[in-house]
Short mmCIF file of C-alpha atoms in Angstrom, two decimals:
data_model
loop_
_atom_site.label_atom_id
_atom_site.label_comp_id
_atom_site.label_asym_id
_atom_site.label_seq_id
_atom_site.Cartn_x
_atom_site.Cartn_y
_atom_site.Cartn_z
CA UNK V 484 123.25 105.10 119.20
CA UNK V 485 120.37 106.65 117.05
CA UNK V 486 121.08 110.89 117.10
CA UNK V 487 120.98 113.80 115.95
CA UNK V 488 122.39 117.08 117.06
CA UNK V 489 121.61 120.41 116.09
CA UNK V 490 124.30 123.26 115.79
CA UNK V 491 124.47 126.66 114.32
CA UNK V 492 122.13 128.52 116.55
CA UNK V 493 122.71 132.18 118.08
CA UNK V 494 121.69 135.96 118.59
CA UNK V 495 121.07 137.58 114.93
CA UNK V 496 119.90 140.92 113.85
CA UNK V 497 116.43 141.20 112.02
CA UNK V 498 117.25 140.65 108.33
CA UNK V 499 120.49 138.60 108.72
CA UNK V 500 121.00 135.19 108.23
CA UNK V 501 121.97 132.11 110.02
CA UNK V 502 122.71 128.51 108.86
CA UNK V 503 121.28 125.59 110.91
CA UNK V 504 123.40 121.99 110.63
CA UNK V 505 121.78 118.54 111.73
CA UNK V 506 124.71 115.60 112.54
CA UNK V 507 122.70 112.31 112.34
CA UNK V 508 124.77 109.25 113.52
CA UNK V 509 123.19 105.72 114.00
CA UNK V 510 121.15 105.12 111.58
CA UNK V 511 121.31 105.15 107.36
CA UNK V 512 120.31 108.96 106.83
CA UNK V 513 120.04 108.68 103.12
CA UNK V 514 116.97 106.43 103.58
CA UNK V 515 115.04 108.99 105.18
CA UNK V 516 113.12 112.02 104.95
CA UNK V 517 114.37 114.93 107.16
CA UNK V 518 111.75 117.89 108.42
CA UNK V 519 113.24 120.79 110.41
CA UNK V 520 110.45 121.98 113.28
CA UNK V 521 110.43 124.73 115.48
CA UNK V 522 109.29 126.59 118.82
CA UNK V 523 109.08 129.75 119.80
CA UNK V 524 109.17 130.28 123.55
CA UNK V 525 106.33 129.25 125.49
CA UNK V 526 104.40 128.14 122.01
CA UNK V 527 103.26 125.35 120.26
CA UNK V 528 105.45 123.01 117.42
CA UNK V 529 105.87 124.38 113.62
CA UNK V 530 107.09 122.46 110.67
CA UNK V 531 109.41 124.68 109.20
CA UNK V 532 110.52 122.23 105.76
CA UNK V 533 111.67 119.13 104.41
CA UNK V 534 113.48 117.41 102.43
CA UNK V 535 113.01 113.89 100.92
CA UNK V 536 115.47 111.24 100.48
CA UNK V 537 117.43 110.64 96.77
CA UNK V 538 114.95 108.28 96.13
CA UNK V 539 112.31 110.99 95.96
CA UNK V 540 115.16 113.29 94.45
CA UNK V 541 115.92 115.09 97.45
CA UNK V 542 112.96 117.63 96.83
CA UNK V 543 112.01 119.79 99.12
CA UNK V 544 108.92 121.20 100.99
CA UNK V 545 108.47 124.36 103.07
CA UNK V 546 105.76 126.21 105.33
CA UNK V 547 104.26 129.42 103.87
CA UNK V 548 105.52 131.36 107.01
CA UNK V 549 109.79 130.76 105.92
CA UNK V 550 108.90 129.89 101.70
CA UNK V 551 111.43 131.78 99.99
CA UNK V 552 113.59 132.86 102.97
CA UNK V 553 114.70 129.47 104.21
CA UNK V 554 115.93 126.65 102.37
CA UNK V 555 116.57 123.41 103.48
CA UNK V 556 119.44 121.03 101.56
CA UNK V 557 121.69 117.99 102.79
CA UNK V 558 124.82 116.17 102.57
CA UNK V 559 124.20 112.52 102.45
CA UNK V 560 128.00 111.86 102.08
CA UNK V 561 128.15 113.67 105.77
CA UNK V 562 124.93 112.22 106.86
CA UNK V 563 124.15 115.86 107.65
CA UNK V 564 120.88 118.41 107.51
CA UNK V 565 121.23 121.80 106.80
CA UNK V 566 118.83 124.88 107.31
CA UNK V 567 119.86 128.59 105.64
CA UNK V 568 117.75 130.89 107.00
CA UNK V 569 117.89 134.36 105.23
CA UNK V 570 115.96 137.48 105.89
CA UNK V 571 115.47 136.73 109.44
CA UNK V 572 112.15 138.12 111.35
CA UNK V 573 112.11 138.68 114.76
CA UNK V 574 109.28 136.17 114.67
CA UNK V 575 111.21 133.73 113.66
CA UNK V 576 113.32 133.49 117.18
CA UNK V 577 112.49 129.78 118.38
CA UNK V 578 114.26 126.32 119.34
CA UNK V 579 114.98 124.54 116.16
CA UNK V 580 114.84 121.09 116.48
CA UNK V 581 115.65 118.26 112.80
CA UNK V 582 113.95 115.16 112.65
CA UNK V 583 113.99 111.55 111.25
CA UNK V 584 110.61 110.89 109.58
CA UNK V 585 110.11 107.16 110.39
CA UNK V 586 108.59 106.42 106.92
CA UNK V 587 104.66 106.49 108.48
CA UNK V 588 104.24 109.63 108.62
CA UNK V 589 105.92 110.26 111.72
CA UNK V 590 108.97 111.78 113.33
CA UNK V 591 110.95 109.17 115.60
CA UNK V 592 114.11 110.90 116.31
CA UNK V 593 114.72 114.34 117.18
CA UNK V 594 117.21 116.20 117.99
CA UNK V 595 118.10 118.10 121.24
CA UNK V 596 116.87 121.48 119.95
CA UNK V 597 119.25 125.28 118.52
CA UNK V 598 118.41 128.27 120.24
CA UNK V 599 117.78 131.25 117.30
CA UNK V 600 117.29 134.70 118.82
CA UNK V 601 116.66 137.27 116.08
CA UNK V 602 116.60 141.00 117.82
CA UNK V 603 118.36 144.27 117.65
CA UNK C 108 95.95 124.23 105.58
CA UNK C 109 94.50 121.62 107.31
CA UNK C 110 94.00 122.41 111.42
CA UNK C 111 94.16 120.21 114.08
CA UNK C 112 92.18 121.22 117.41
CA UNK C 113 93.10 119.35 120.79
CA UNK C 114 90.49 119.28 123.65
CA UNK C 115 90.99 120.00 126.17
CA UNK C 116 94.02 122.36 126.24
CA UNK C 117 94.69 121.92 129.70
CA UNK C 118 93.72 118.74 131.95
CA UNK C 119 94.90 118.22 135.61
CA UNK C 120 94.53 114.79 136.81
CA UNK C 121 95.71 112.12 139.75
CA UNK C 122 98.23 109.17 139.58
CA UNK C 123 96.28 106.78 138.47
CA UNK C 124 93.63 108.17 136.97
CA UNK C 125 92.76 107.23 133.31
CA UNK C 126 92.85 110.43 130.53
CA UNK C 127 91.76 110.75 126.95
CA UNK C 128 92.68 113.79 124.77
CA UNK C 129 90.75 114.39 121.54
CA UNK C 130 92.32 115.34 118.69
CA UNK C 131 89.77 116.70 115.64
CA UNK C 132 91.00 117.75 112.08
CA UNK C 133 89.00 119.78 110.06
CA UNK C 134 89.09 117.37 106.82
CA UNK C 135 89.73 113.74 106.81
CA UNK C 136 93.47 112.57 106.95
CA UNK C 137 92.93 108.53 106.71
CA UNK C 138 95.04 107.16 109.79
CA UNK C 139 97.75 110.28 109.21
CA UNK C 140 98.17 111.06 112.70
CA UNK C 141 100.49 110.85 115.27
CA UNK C 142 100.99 111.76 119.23
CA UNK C 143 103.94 113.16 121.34
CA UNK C 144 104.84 114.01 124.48
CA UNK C 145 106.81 116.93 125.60
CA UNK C 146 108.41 117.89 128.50
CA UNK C 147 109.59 121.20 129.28
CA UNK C 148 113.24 121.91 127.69
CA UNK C 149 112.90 118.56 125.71
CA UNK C 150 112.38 117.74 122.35
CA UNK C 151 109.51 116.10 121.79
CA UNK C 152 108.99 112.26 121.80
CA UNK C 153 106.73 110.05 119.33
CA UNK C 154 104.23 108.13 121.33
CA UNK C 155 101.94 106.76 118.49
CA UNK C 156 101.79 106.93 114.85
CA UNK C 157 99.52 105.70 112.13
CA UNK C 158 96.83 106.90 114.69
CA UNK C 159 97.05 103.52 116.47
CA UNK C 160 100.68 102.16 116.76
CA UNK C 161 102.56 102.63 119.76
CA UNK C 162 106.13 103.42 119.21
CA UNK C 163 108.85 100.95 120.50
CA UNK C 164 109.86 101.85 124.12
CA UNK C 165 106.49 103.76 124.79
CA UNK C 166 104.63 101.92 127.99
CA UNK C 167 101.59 100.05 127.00
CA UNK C 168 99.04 102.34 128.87
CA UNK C 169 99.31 104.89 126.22
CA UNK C 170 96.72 103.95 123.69
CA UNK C 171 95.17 105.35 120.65
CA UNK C 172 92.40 105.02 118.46
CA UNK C 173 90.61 107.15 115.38
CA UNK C 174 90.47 107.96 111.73
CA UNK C 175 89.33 110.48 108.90
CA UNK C 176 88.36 113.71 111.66
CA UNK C 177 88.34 112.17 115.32
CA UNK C 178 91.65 110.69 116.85
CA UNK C 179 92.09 110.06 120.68
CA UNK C 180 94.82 109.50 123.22
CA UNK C 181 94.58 107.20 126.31
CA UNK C 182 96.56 106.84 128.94
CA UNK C 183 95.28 104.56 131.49
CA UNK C 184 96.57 104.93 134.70
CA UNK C 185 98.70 107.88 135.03
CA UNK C 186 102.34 108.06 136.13
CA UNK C 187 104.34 110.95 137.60
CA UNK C 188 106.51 111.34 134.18
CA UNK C 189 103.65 111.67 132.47
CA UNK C 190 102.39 115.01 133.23
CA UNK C 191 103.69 116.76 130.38
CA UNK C 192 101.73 118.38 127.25
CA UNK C 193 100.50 116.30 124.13
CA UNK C 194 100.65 117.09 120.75
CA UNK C 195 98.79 115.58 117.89
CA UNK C 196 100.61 116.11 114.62
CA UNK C 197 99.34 115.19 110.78
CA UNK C 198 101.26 114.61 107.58
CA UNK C 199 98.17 113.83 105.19
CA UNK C 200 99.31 117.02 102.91
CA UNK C 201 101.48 119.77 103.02
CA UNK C 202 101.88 121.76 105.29
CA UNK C 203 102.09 119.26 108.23
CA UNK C 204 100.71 121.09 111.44
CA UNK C 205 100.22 120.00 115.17
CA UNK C 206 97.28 119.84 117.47
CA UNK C 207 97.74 123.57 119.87
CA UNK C 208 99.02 121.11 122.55
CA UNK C 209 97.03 119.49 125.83
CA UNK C 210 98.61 120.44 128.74
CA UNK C 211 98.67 117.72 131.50
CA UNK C 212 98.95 118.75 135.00
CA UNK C 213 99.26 117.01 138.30
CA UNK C 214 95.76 117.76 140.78
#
């Protein structure tokens, strides 16, 4: 079966950090870009960063909002995504989901979602 | 950044009853776009990409047509599971952004 499953998340205190892991099973991960998204309760979906396949050289992409806080890396050998998150805002409390990007410019599988509550 | 605006945000509706959300971008991004669904407490689920291709597994009343600024989303005849919100996502550039969401509620 195609999957992935998010792990990691949890109650942090502003300024901390927490690191976000992505299991994909099913499918031939190192063929494919991987985006982490998230949303915060009640809101709307944000790309949060990317990174592209060895192909592309396993560069990376990130939204303004987490650029320089957050940085996204992976383990093809353990066909697994990873997300450090440093400096944590409060703002930053949402579900974090990873995804496959189906090479069209399009996210086909997604993961079940990691809670991250940043608060004192 | 390029923004994506949905209309409308909210839309209540019948079984059976045939819907179209708009999806405008404020440049062109070719055939860049894609559609999900999302139900409360789930991840979301790819509908259509390529502004036009419906994914494997997604029932042939969802439809979708559009390029450059204007992109829409059909459904036909609406089923229970589908009320749900919509979200219309680009990855023309960096950074890739969604559509605020359509929320679809039964009448």
């Amino acid at each position: 079966e195609v999957q992935l499953v998010e792990s990691g998340g949890g109650l942090v205190q502003p300024g901390g950090s927490l690191r976000l892991s992505c299991a994909a099973s099913g499918f031939t991960f190192s063929d494919h870009h991987m985006d982490w998204f998230r949303q915060a309760p009640g809101k709307g979906l944000e790309w949060v960063g990317r990174s592209r396949n060895k192909g592309n050289s396993y560069t990376t992409e990130y939204a303004a909002s987490v650029k320089g806080r957050f940085t996204v890396s992976r383990d093809d050998s353990k066909n697994s995504l990873f997300l450090q998150m440093n400096s944590l805002k409060t703002e930053d409390t949402a579900v974090y989901y990873c995804a496959r990007d189906n090479q069209f410019h399009a996210f086909d599988i997604w993961g079940q979602g990691t809670m991250v509550t940043v608060s004192s | 950044d390029i923004q994506l605006t949905q209309s409308p945000s909210f839309l209540s509706a019948s079984v059976g009853d045939r819907v179209t959300i708009t999806c405008r971008a404020s440049q062109g991004i070719s055939s860049y776009l894609a559609w999900y669904q999302q139900k409360p407490g789930k991840a979301p689920k790819l509908l259509i990409y390529t502004a036009l291709i419906l994914q494997s597994g997604v029932p042939s009343r969802f439809s979708a047509s559009g390029s450059g600024t204007e992109f829409t989303l059909t459904i036909s005849s609406l089923q229970p599971e589908d009320f749900a919100t919509y979200y219309c996502q680009h990855l023309n550039t960096y950074p890739i952004t969604f559509g605020q969401g359509t929320r679809l509620e039964i009448k």
